[in-house]
PDB file of C-alpha atoms in Angstrom:
ATOM      1  CA  MET A  18       8.348   6.685  44.002  1.00 76.00           C
ATOM      2  CA  LEU A  19      10.940   3.885  45.188  1.00 81.00           C
ATOM      3  CA  GLU A  20       8.288   1.323  45.407  1.00 85.00           C
ATOM      4  CA  GLY A  21       7.306   2.193  41.648  1.00 85.00           C
ATOM      5  CA  ILE A  22      11.186   1.500  40.377  1.00 89.00           C
ATOM      6  CA  SER A  23      11.603  -1.626  42.753  1.00 92.00           C
ATOM      7  CA  TRP A  24       8.656  -3.092  41.217  1.00 92.00           C
ATOM      8  CA  VAL A  25       9.576  -2.241  37.527  1.00 93.00           C
ATOM      9  CA  VAL A  26      13.058  -3.747  38.309  1.00 94.00           C
ATOM     10  CA  GLN A  27      11.634  -6.859  39.980  1.00 95.00           C
ATOM     11  CA  ASN A  28       9.499  -7.353  36.703  1.00 95.00           C
ATOM     12  CA  ILE A  29      12.385  -6.999  34.699  1.00 95.00           C
ATOM     13  CA  GLY A  30      14.235  -9.791  36.440  1.00 95.00           C
ATOM     14  CA  LEU A  31      11.427 -11.854  36.393  1.00 95.00           C
ATOM     15  CA  ALA A  32      10.786 -11.578  32.445  1.00 96.00           C
ATOM     16  CA  PHE A  33      14.057 -13.727  32.007  1.00 96.00           C
ATOM     17  CA  VAL A  34      12.109 -16.559  34.357  1.00 95.00           C
ATOM     18  CA  ASN A  35       9.011 -15.928  32.594  1.00 94.00           C
ATOM     19  CA  PHE A  36      10.404 -16.190  29.025  1.00 95.00           C
ATOM     20  CA  PHE A  37      12.696 -19.370  29.702  1.00 95.00           C
ATOM     21  CA  GLY A  38      10.070 -21.077  31.562  1.00 94.00           C
ATOM     22  CA  ALA A  39       7.716 -20.467  28.374  1.00 94.00           C
ATOM     23  CA  VAL A  40      10.467 -21.520  25.590  1.00 94.00           C
ATOM     24  CA  LEU A  41      11.348 -24.869  27.988  1.00 94.00           C
ATOM     25  CA  GLN A  42       7.576 -25.855  28.797  1.00 94.00           C
ATOM     26  CA  PRO A  43       5.488 -25.041  25.760  1.00 93.00           C
ATOM     27  CA  GLY A  44       2.802 -27.615  26.538  1.00 92.00           C
ATOM     28  CA  LEU A  45       1.685 -25.235  29.505  1.00 92.00           C
ATOM     29  CA  TRP A  46       0.373 -23.016  27.279  1.00 92.00           C
ATOM     30  CA  LEU A  47       0.173 -24.117  23.848  1.00 93.00           C
ATOM     31  CA  ASP A  48      -1.438 -27.498  24.258  1.00 93.00           C
ATOM     32  CA  TRP A  49      -4.966 -26.493  24.011  1.00 93.00           C
ATOM     33  CA  SER A  50      -6.265 -29.791  24.319  1.00 91.00           C
ATOM     34  CA  ASP A  51      -5.634 -29.096  28.038  1.00 93.00           C
ATOM     35  CA  LYS A  52      -8.171 -26.360  28.921  1.00 94.00           C
ATOM     36  CA  GLN A  53      -5.658 -24.997  31.783  1.00 94.00           C
ATOM     37  CA  ALA A  54      -3.231 -24.444  29.017  1.00 95.00           C
ATOM     38  CA  LEU A  55      -5.874 -22.533  27.000  1.00 95.00           C
ATOM     39  CA  ALA A  56      -6.431 -20.095  30.225  1.00 95.00           C
ATOM     40  CA  ARG A  57      -2.915 -19.636  30.700  1.00 95.00           C
ATOM     41  CA  PHE A  58      -2.414 -18.639  27.061  1.00 96.00           C
ATOM     42  CA  ILE A  59      -5.315 -16.262  27.134  1.00 96.00           C
ATOM     43  CA  TYR A  60      -4.559 -14.940  30.724  1.00 95.00           C
ATOM     44  CA  TYR A  61      -0.733 -14.654  29.892  1.00 95.00           C
ATOM     45  CA  GLY A  62      -1.392 -12.743  25.986  1.00 95.00           C
ATOM     46  CA  GLY A  63      -2.753  -9.571  28.030  1.00 94.00           C
ATOM     47  CA  SER A  64      -0.534  -9.777  30.979  1.00 94.00           C
ATOM     48  CA  VAL A  65       1.844  -7.775  32.915  1.00 94.00           C
ATOM     49  CA  GLU A  66       4.135 -10.829  32.801  1.00 95.00           C
ATOM     50  CA  LEU A  67       3.820 -10.668  28.872  1.00 96.00           C
ATOM     51  CA  PHE A  68       4.502  -6.881  28.965  1.00 96.00           C
ATOM     52  CA  PHE A  69       7.981  -6.907  30.636  1.00 96.00           C
ATOM     53  CA  VAL A  70       8.986  -9.794  28.626  1.00 97.00           C
ATOM     54  CA  VAL A  71       8.746  -7.693  25.630  1.00 97.00           C
ATOM     55  CA  PHE A  72       9.676  -4.653  27.211  1.00 96.00           C
ATOM     56  CA  THR A  73      13.060  -6.115  28.534  1.00 97.00           C
ATOM     57  CA  ALA A  74      13.903  -7.608  25.006  1.00 97.00           C
ATOM     58  CA  PHE A  75      13.172  -4.121  23.599  1.00 97.00           C
ATOM     59  CA  LEU A  76      15.925  -3.014  26.240  1.00 97.00           C
ATOM     60  CA  ILE A  77      18.344  -5.296  25.455  1.00 97.00           C
ATOM     61  CA  LEU A  78      18.370  -5.211  21.639  1.00 97.00           C
ATOM     62  CA  THR A  79      18.297  -1.138  22.015  1.00 97.00           C
ATOM     63  CA  ILE A  80      21.336  -1.331  24.361  1.00 97.00           C
ATOM     64  CA  ILE A  81      23.179  -3.881  22.058  1.00 97.00           C
ATOM     65  CA  GLY A  82      21.762  -1.495  19.079  1.00 97.00           C
ATOM     66  CA  LEU A  83      23.396   1.577  20.789  1.00 96.00           C
ATOM     67  CA  LEU A  84      26.931  -0.226  21.057  1.00 96.00           C
ATOM     68  CA  ARG A  85      26.683  -1.635  17.581  1.00 95.00           C
ATOM     69  CA  SER A  86      24.899   0.293  14.846  1.00 95.00           C
ATOM     70  CA  GLY A  87      25.202  -2.020  12.820  1.00 96.00           C
ATOM     71  CA  PHE A  88      23.140  -4.240  14.123  1.00 97.00           C
ATOM     72  CA  MET A  89      20.569  -1.507  15.027  1.00 97.00           C
ATOM     73  CA  TRP A  90      20.462  -0.956  11.322  1.00 97.00           C
ATOM     74  CA  GLY A  91      20.168  -4.825  10.842  1.00 97.00           C
ATOM     75  CA  MET A  92      17.063  -4.777  13.078  1.00 97.00           C
ATOM     76  CA  VAL A  93      15.804  -1.747  11.275  1.00 97.00           C
ATOM     77  CA  ARG A  94      15.788  -3.117   7.397  1.00 97.00           C
ATOM     78  CA  GLY A  95      14.616  -6.589   9.207  1.00 97.00           C
ATOM     79  CA  LEU A  96      11.331  -5.073  10.540  1.00 97.00           C
ATOM     80  CA  GLU A  97      10.986  -2.501   7.818  1.00 96.00           C
ATOM     81  CA  GLY A  98      11.492  -5.481   5.184  1.00 96.00           C
ATOM     82  CA  PHE A  99       8.753  -7.364   6.971  1.00 97.00           C
ATOM     83  CA  ALA A 100       6.147  -4.663   6.935  1.00 97.00           C
ATOM     84  CA  ASN A 101       7.096  -4.160   3.119  1.00 96.00           C
ATOM     85  CA  GLY A 102       6.946  -7.871   1.993  1.00 96.00           C
ATOM     86  CA  LEU A 103       3.524  -8.516   3.996  1.00 97.00           C
ATOM     87  CA  GLY A 104       1.804  -4.999   3.034  1.00 96.00           C
ATOM     88  CA  ARG A 105       2.737  -5.932  -0.866  1.00 96.00           C
ATOM     89  CA  PHE A 106       1.285  -9.492  -0.553  1.00 97.00           C
ATOM     90  CA  VAL A 107      -1.892  -8.028   1.379  1.00 97.00           C
ATOM     91  CA  ALA A 108      -2.291  -5.397  -1.300  1.00 95.00           C
ATOM     92  CA  TRP A 109      -2.999  -7.975  -3.921  1.00 95.00           C
ATOM     93  CA  PHE A 110      -5.926  -8.610  -1.852  1.00 95.00           C
ATOM     94  CA  GLY A 111      -7.542  -5.176  -3.218  1.00 94.00           C
ATOM     95  CA  LEU A 112      -7.559  -6.957  -6.751  1.00 95.00           C
ATOM     96  CA  ILE A 113      -9.255 -10.219  -5.283  1.00 92.00           C
ATOM     97  CA  MET A 114     -11.918  -7.955  -3.665  1.00 93.00           C
ATOM     98  CA  VAL A 115     -12.671  -6.212  -7.604  1.00 93.00           C
ATOM     99  CA  LEU A 116     -12.548  -9.364  -9.283  1.00 90.00           C
ATOM    100  CA  GLN A 117     -14.931 -11.033  -6.604  1.00 89.00           C
ATOM    101  CA  GLN A 118     -17.249  -7.847  -6.986  1.00 90.00           C
ATOM    102  CA  ILE A 119     -17.431  -8.267 -10.571  1.00 89.00           C
ATOM    103  CA  ILE A 120     -17.971 -11.786 -10.235  1.00 85.00           C
ATOM    104  CA  ILE A 121     -21.074 -11.203  -7.917  1.00 86.00           C
ATOM    105  CA  ILE A 122     -22.725  -8.532 -10.061  1.00 87.00           C
ATOM    106  CA  PHE A 123     -22.056 -10.766 -13.288  1.00 85.00           C
ATOM    107  CA  LEU A 124     -23.719 -13.723 -11.689  1.00 79.00           C
ATOM    108  CA  GLN A 125     -26.492 -11.890 -10.357  1.00 82.00           C
ATOM    109  CA  ARG A 126     -27.282  -9.807 -12.921  1.00 83.00           C
ATOM    110  CA  ILE A 127     -26.603 -12.142 -15.962  1.00 82.00           C
ATOM    111  CA  PHE A 128     -27.442 -15.355 -14.628  1.00 78.00           C
ATOM    112  CA  ARG A 129     -29.911 -14.802 -11.743  1.00 80.00           C
ATOM    113  CA  VAL A 130     -28.053 -17.255  -9.090  1.00 78.00           C
ATOM    114  CA  ALA A 131     -28.959 -17.202  -5.572  1.00 80.00           C
ATOM    115  CA  THR A 132     -25.622 -18.708  -4.553  1.00 82.00           C
ATOM    116  CA  ILE A 133     -21.897 -18.784  -5.620  1.00 80.00           C
ATOM    117  CA  GLU A 134     -19.729 -21.427  -5.714  1.00 78.00           C
ATOM    118  CA  PHE A 135     -15.682 -21.858  -5.870  1.00 76.00           C
ATOM    119  CA  GLY A 136     -13.638 -25.049  -6.333  1.00 76.00           C
ATOM    120  CA  PRO A 137     -11.280 -26.471  -8.749  1.00 77.00           C
ATOM    121  CA  PHE A 138     -14.029 -27.049 -11.301  1.00 75.00           C
ATOM    122  CA  SER A 139     -15.976 -23.996 -10.734  1.00 73.00           C
ATOM    123  CA  PRO A 140     -13.388 -21.349 -10.942  1.00 69.00           C
ATOM    124  CA  PHE A 141     -15.795 -18.300 -11.993  1.00 66.00           C
ATOM    125  CA  GLY A 142     -18.181 -19.063  -9.092  1.00 64.00           C
ATOM    126  CA  PHE A 143     -20.378 -21.494 -11.183  1.00 66.00           C
ATOM    127  CA  PRO A 144     -19.756 -25.079 -11.193  1.00 70.00           C
ATOM    128  CA  LEU A 145     -18.665 -26.121 -14.835  1.00 70.00           C
ATOM    129  CA  ILE A 146     -18.765 -30.091 -14.016  1.00 73.00           C
ATOM    130  CA  PRO A 147     -19.572 -31.483 -10.587  1.00 76.00           C
ATOM    131  CA  GLY A 148     -17.014 -31.592  -8.192  1.00 74.00           C
ATOM    132  CA  PRO A 149     -15.378 -30.338  -4.669  1.00 78.00           C
ATOM    133  CA  SER A 150     -16.151 -26.871  -4.022  1.00 78.00           C
ATOM    134  CA  PHE A 151     -17.035 -23.938  -1.465  1.00 81.00           C
ATOM    135  CA  LEU A 152     -20.879 -23.066  -1.799  1.00 84.00           C
ATOM    136  CA  ARG A 153     -22.208 -20.073  -0.060  1.00 85.00           C
ATOM    137  CA  ASP A 154     -25.030 -17.757  -0.305  1.00 86.00           C
ATOM    138  CA  LEU A 155     -24.602 -14.490  -2.309  1.00 84.00           C
ATOM    139  CA  SER A 156     -25.093 -12.264   0.507  1.00 86.00           C
ATOM    140  CA  TRP A 157     -22.440 -14.259   2.461  1.00 90.00           C
ATOM    141  CA  TRP A 158     -20.149 -13.372  -0.756  1.00 88.00           C
ATOM    142  CA  SER A 159     -21.103  -9.644  -0.913  1.00 89.00           C
ATOM    143  CA  GLU A 160     -20.511  -8.951   2.961  1.00 90.00           C
ATOM    144  CA  GLU A 161     -17.134 -11.264   2.842  1.00 91.00           C
ATOM    145  CA  LEU A 162     -15.773  -8.401   0.795  1.00 93.00           C
ATOM    146  CA  LYS A 163     -15.299  -6.611   3.984  1.00 92.00           C
ATOM    147  CA  LEU A 164     -12.592  -9.081   5.439  1.00 94.00           C
ATOM    148  CA  TYR A 165     -10.382  -8.097   2.339  1.00 95.00           C
ATOM    149  CA  ASN A 166     -10.823  -4.376   3.136  1.00 94.00           C
ATOM    150  CA  ALA A 167      -9.983  -4.992   6.974  1.00 95.00           C
ATOM    151  CA  MET A 168      -6.893  -7.132   5.769  1.00 96.00           C
ATOM    152  CA  ILE A 169      -5.807  -4.296   3.861  1.00 96.00           C
ATOM    153  CA  VAL A 170      -6.141  -1.871   6.202  1.00 94.00           C
ATOM    154  CA  CYS A 171      -4.709  -3.808   9.224  1.00 96.00           C
ATOM    155  CA  LEU A 172      -1.751  -5.582   7.553  1.00 97.00           C
ATOM    156  CA  CYS A 173      -1.029  -3.155   5.297  1.00 95.00           C
ATOM    157  CA  VAL A 174      -0.679  -0.202   8.207  1.00 95.00           C
ATOM    158  CA  THR A 175       3.158  -0.696   8.571  1.00 96.00           C
ATOM    159  CA  TYR A 176       3.825  -0.983   5.113  1.00 96.00           C
ATOM    160  CA  THR A 177       1.881   2.490   4.397  1.00 94.00           C
ATOM    161  CA  PHE A 178       3.959   3.828   7.182  1.00 94.00           C
ATOM    162  CA  VAL A 179       7.528   2.752   5.775  1.00 94.00           C
ATOM    163  CA  GLN A 180       6.323   3.976   2.475  1.00 92.00           C
ATOM    164  CA  GLY A 181       5.777   7.672   4.046  1.00 88.00           C
ATOM    165  CA  GLY A 182       1.896   7.209   3.095  1.00 85.00           C
ATOM    166  CA  HIS A 183       0.408   8.125   6.159  1.00 81.00           C
ATOM    167  CA  VAL A 184      -1.196  11.451   6.660  1.00 78.00           C
ATOM    168  CA  ARG A 185       1.001  14.096   8.871  1.00 75.00           C
ATOM    169  CA  VAL A 186       0.227  17.271  10.183  1.00 71.00           C
ATOM    170  CA  ASP A 187       3.378  19.523   9.845  1.00 73.00           C
ATOM    171  CA  LEU A 188       2.404  22.739  11.194  1.00 76.00           C
ATOM    172  CA  LEU A 189       5.642  22.204  13.828  1.00 82.00           C
ATOM    173  CA  TYR A 190       7.501  19.460  12.508  1.00 83.00           C
ATOM    174  CA  ALA A 191       8.147  20.892   8.923  1.00 80.00           C
ATOM    175  CA  ASN A 192       9.898  24.179  10.230  1.00 85.00           C
ATOM    176  CA  VAL A 193      12.232  22.590  12.647  1.00 90.00           C
ATOM    177  CA  SER A 194      15.779  21.564  12.315  1.00 92.00           C
ATOM    178  CA  PHE A 195      16.796  17.573  11.159  1.00 93.00           C
ATOM    179  CA  ARG A 196      17.819  16.849  14.857  1.00 93.00           C
ATOM    180  CA  THR A 197      14.854  18.156  16.263  1.00 93.00           C
ATOM    181  CA  LYS A 198      12.827  16.400  13.898  1.00 92.00           C
ATOM    182  CA  LYS A 199      14.370  13.019  15.055  1.00 94.00           C
ATOM    183  CA  VAL A 200      14.033  13.932  18.705  1.00 95.00           C
ATOM    184  CA  ILE A 201      10.008  14.408  17.983  1.00 93.00           C
ATOM    185  CA  ASP A 202      10.024  10.901  15.849  1.00 93.00           C
ATOM    186  CA  MET A 203      11.585   9.363  18.935  1.00 96.00           C
ATOM    187  CA  LEU A 204       9.106  11.054  21.353  1.00 95.00           C
ATOM    188  CA  GLY A 205       6.464   9.999  18.954  1.00 93.00           C
ATOM    189  CA  SER A 206       7.264   6.409  19.036  1.00 95.00           C
ATOM    190  CA  LEU A 207       7.670   6.258  22.803  1.00 95.00           C
ATOM    191  CA  LEU A 208       4.859   8.030  23.772  1.00 95.00           C
ATOM    192  CA  PHE A 209       2.054   7.442  21.370  1.00 94.00           C
ATOM    193  CA  MET A 210       2.935   4.595  18.957  1.00 94.00           C
ATOM    194  CA  MET A 211       3.938   1.918  21.831  1.00 96.00           C
ATOM    195  CA  PRO A 212       1.551   2.806  24.450  1.00 96.00           C
ATOM    196  CA  GLY A 213      -1.415   3.496  22.016  1.00 95.00           C
ATOM    197  CA  ALA A 214      -0.744  -0.075  20.391  1.00 96.00           C
ATOM    198  CA  VAL A 215      -0.340  -1.534  23.883  1.00 96.00           C
ATOM    199  CA  LEU A 216      -3.741  -0.419  25.246  1.00 95.00           C
ATOM    200  CA  THR A 217      -5.201  -1.312  21.938  1.00 96.00           C
ATOM    201  CA  TRP A 218      -4.012  -4.870  22.296  1.00 96.00           C
ATOM    202  CA  LEU A 219      -5.397  -5.015  25.760  1.00 93.00           C
ATOM    203  CA  PHE A 220      -8.926  -4.417  24.178  1.00 94.00           C
ATOM    204  CA  ALA A 221      -8.751  -6.383  21.013  1.00 95.00           C
ATOM    205  CA  TRP A 222      -7.004  -9.477  22.772  1.00 96.00           C
ATOM    206  CA  TYR A 223      -9.858  -9.793  25.372  1.00 95.00           C
ATOM    207  CA  PHE A 224     -12.655  -8.833  22.841  1.00 94.00           C
ATOM    208  CA  MET A 225     -11.332 -11.418  20.524  1.00 95.00           C
ATOM    209  CA  TRP A 226     -11.595 -14.206  23.171  1.00 95.00           C
ATOM    210  CA  ARG A 227     -15.027 -13.207  24.044  1.00 92.00           C
ATOM    211  CA  GLY A 228     -15.897 -14.000  20.606  1.00 90.00           C
ATOM    212  CA  LEU A 229     -14.232 -17.681  20.536  1.00 94.00           C
ATOM    213  CA  ILE A 230     -14.798 -19.102  23.928  1.00 94.00           C
ATOM    214  CA  THR A 231     -17.218 -19.611  26.616  1.00 92.00           C
ATOM    215  CA  PRO A 232     -17.508 -18.349  29.831  1.00 92.00           C
ATOM    216  CA  LYS A 233     -16.656 -14.605  29.122  1.00 90.00           C
ATOM    217  CA  VAL A 234     -13.116 -13.328  29.924  1.00 91.00           C
ATOM    218  CA  SER A 235     -11.841 -10.050  30.722  1.00 88.00           C
ATOM    219  CA  ALA A 236      -8.878  -8.038  31.834  1.00 87.00           C
ATOM    220  CA  SER A 237      -9.653  -7.993  35.094  1.00 88.00           C
ATOM    221  CA  ASP A 238      -9.436 -12.008  35.388  1.00 90.00           C
ATOM    222  CA  LYS A 239      -6.591 -13.201  37.459  1.00 91.00           C
ATOM    223  CA  LEU A 240      -4.731 -16.437  36.429  1.00 92.00           C
ATOM    224  CA  GLN A 241      -6.728 -18.063  39.590  1.00 92.00           C
ATOM    225  CA  ALA A 242      -9.771 -16.949  38.422  1.00 90.00           C
ATOM    226  CA  LEU A 243      -9.309 -18.438  34.635  1.00 91.00           C
ATOM    227  CA  MET A 244      -7.669 -21.417  36.091  1.00 93.00           C
ATOM    228  CA  ALA A 245     -10.646 -22.492  37.892  1.00 90.00           C
ATOM    229  CA  LYS A 246     -12.770 -21.142  34.741  1.00 89.00           C
ATOM    230  CA  SER A 247     -10.751 -23.539  32.554  1.00 91.00           C
ATOM    231  CA  LYS A 248     -12.995 -26.322  34.159  1.00 90.00           C
ATOM    232  CA  ILE A 249     -16.047 -25.024  32.084  1.00 93.00           C
ATOM    233  CA  ILE A 250     -14.184 -23.576  29.108  1.00 93.00           C
ATOM    234  CA  LYS A 251     -15.356 -24.732  25.615  1.00 93.00           C
ATOM    235  CA  TRP A 252     -15.157 -23.309  22.518  1.00 93.00           C
ATOM    236  CA  ASN A 253     -17.832 -21.105  21.111  1.00 90.00           C
ATOM    237  CA  VAL A 254     -16.788 -19.320  17.959  1.00 90.00           C
ATOM    238  CA  GLU A 255     -19.340 -16.922  17.262  1.00 84.00           C
ATOM    239  CA  THR A 256     -21.069 -17.375  13.640  1.00 81.00           C
ATOM    240  CA  ILE A 257     -23.968 -14.486  13.817  1.00 78.00           C
ATOM    241  CA  ALA A 258     -23.925 -12.815  10.606  1.00 74.00           C
ATOM    242  CA  PHE A 259     -25.545  -9.031  10.214  1.00 75.00           C
ATOM    243  CA  SER A 260     -28.210 -10.791   7.522  1.00 76.00           C
ATOM    244  CA  PRO A 261     -29.712 -13.895   6.767  1.00 78.00           C
ATOM    245  CA  ASN A 262     -26.942 -16.299   5.001  1.00 80.00           C
ATOM    246  CA  GLY A 263     -24.830 -13.415   5.620  1.00 83.00           C
ATOM    247  CA  PHE A 264     -20.884 -13.940   6.434  1.00 89.00           C
ATOM    248  CA  ASP A 265     -20.852 -15.579   9.294  1.00 87.00           C
ATOM    249  CA  ALA A 266     -16.911 -15.332  10.392  1.00 88.00           C
ATOM    250  CA  TYR A 267     -16.657 -12.308  11.973  1.00 88.00           C
ATOM    251  CA  PHE A 268     -14.110 -13.416  14.370  1.00 90.00           C
ATOM    252  CA  LEU A 269     -11.516 -13.170  12.087  1.00 93.00           C
ATOM    253  CA  PHE A 270     -11.962  -9.116  12.261  1.00 94.00           C
ATOM    254  CA  LYS A 271     -11.115  -9.277  15.790  1.00 94.00           C
ATOM    255  CA  LEU A 272      -8.193 -11.335  14.941  1.00 95.00           C
ATOM    256  CA  LEU A 273      -6.822  -8.864  12.533  1.00 96.00           C
ATOM    257  CA  MET A 274      -7.139  -6.386  15.152  1.00 96.00           C
ATOM    258  CA  VAL A 275      -4.631  -8.107  17.593  1.00 97.00           C
ATOM    259  CA  ALA A 276      -2.288  -8.410  14.326  1.00 97.00           C
ATOM    260  CA  PHE A 277      -2.812  -4.642  13.443  1.00 97.00           C
ATOM    261  CA  CYS A 278      -1.575  -3.827  17.305  1.00 97.00           C
ATOM    262  CA  GLY A 279       1.150  -6.489  17.141  1.00 97.00           C
ATOM    263  CA  LEU A 280       2.611  -4.790  13.891  1.00 97.00           C
ATOM    264  CA  VAL A 281       2.462  -1.104  14.645  1.00 97.00           C
ATOM    265  CA  PHE A 282       4.356  -1.999  17.998  1.00 97.00           C
ATOM    266  CA  LEU A 283       7.231  -3.770  16.244  1.00 96.00           C
ATOM    267  CA  GLN A 284       7.103  -0.670  13.773  1.00 96.00           C
ATOM    268  CA  ALA A 285       7.360   1.484  16.353  1.00 97.00           C
ATOM    269  CA  TRP A 286      10.439  -0.169  17.189  1.00 97.00           C
ATOM    270  CA  ALA A 287      11.895   0.137  14.165  1.00 97.00           C
ATOM    271  CA  PHE A 288      11.097   3.832  13.943  1.00 96.00           C
ATOM    272  CA  LEU A 289      12.516   4.626  16.852  1.00 97.00           C
ATOM    273  CA  TRP A 290      15.492   2.954  15.963  1.00 97.00           C
ATOM    274  CA  ARG A 291      15.703   4.378  12.960  1.00 97.00           C
ATOM    275  CA  SER A 292      15.325   8.196  14.635  1.00 96.00           C
ATOM    276  CA  ILE A 293      18.443   7.250  16.761  1.00 97.00           C
ATOM    277  CA  LEU A 294      20.425   6.247  14.049  1.00 96.00           C
ATOM    278  CA  GLU A 295      19.513   9.200  12.081  1.00 96.00           C
ATOM    279  CA  PHE A 296      19.978  11.584  14.725  1.00 96.00           C
ATOM    280  CA  ARG A 297      23.661  10.227  15.591  1.00 95.00           C
ATOM    281  CA  GLU A 298      24.629   9.940  11.960  1.00 95.00           C
ATOM    282  CA  GLY A 299      23.067  13.194  10.433  1.00 94.00           C
ATOM    283  CA  PRO A 300      21.121  14.183   7.760  1.00 93.00           C
ATOM    284  CA  GLY A 301      23.396  11.835   5.551  1.00 92.00           C
ATOM    285  CA  ALA A 302      21.722   8.737   7.201  1.00 92.00           C
ATOM    286  CA  GLU A 303      17.944   9.946   6.392  1.00 91.00           C
ATOM    287  CA  GLY A 304      15.976   7.547   4.607  1.00 90.00           C
ATOM    288  CA  ARG A 305      19.018   4.981   4.287  1.00 92.00           C
ATOM    289  CA  PHE A 306      17.794   1.571   3.098  1.00 92.00           C
ATOM    290  CA  VAL A 307      14.341   2.377   2.751  1.00 91.00           C
ATOM    291  CA  ASP A 308      12.885   0.467   0.200  1.00 91.00           C
ATOM    292  CA  ARG A 309      10.206   2.647  -0.906  1.00 89.00           C
ATOM    293  CA  ASP A 310       7.628   1.706  -4.204  1.00 87.00           C
ATOM    294  CA  THR A 311       8.276   4.191  -7.236  1.00 74.00           C
ATOM    295  CA  PRO A 312       5.095   4.659  -9.121  1.00 64.00           C
ATOM    296  CA  GLY A 313       5.347   3.814 -12.858  1.00 51.00           C
ATOM    297  CA  ASP A 314       4.552   5.819 -15.725  1.00 46.00           C
ATOM    298  CA  SER A 315       5.198   9.167 -13.969  1.00 43.00           C
ATOM    299  CA  THR A 316       4.750  12.599 -15.811  1.00 42.00           C
ATOM    300  CA  SER A 317       8.731  12.547 -15.448  1.00 45.00           C
ATOM    301  CA  GLU A 318       9.222   9.054 -16.945  1.00 42.00           C
ATOM    302  CA  LEU A 319       6.981  10.002 -20.001  1.00 38.00           C
ATOM    303  CA  GLN A 320       8.579  13.012 -20.829  1.00 45.00           C
ATOM    304  CA  THR A 321      12.152  11.323 -20.564  1.00 44.00           C
ATOM    305  CA  HIS A 322      11.046   8.590 -22.957  1.00 43.00           C
TER     306      HIS A 322
END
């Protein structure tokens, strides 16, 4: 028990050394022309060192927020504002997905084309005059629609959470007092959201890199092993499609998995901090500063007007 506590305290202390070392020497892990820098980036992206840097930052921000409520409210508003802004932007890809599907069907059924071309002189998928463009087989564009759907799922997840659109099972939650609800929310953030995001990140991080470089890397690789592998590391981005001439950039889905984990982890911070503030300030603080969308043309609006 004491050894475990000592290990945690030691790593929290080393987090400051690791953080400032990374900030003051960015070339050691961001200069990807150096294969050793790339190996360091891959290792530290899923390392204990990164975990304790993030964990220490979380502890410091939480302690400051407990002492200064205005600071904590500012962090909550900032993270929820980021989630809303990103979600509202990415949600437009749903419209792009629909329009692209219409173009695919129209060009396929009416003009019987085998390829679709987009560019400044071919705005509707068919070249009006010769010019630079992006040309791909029809099956490529059809499969690429999955990417829009994945973007909406992965990048709008925290937006949906802030908007209260996630699925809840309120068998217990709905029948307890206000402060008990806040305690449940705090425990949910600490025991489910954060650990779940961390575990998924560890899987997604190495899953992504196994599709980008060779030789393959794994979570069990130590820094020394990766540094030794760095001599033979080379880019090998997966371009395998599930069908002939199909969408060949499936590594983007793996990148979205990593982004999903990061967004959920940050939203867990915001949710925990909001729950603490609402617990301390009482029912009057519930939903404070929440920026939620209001659906238009509701029944009440139609009756009013």
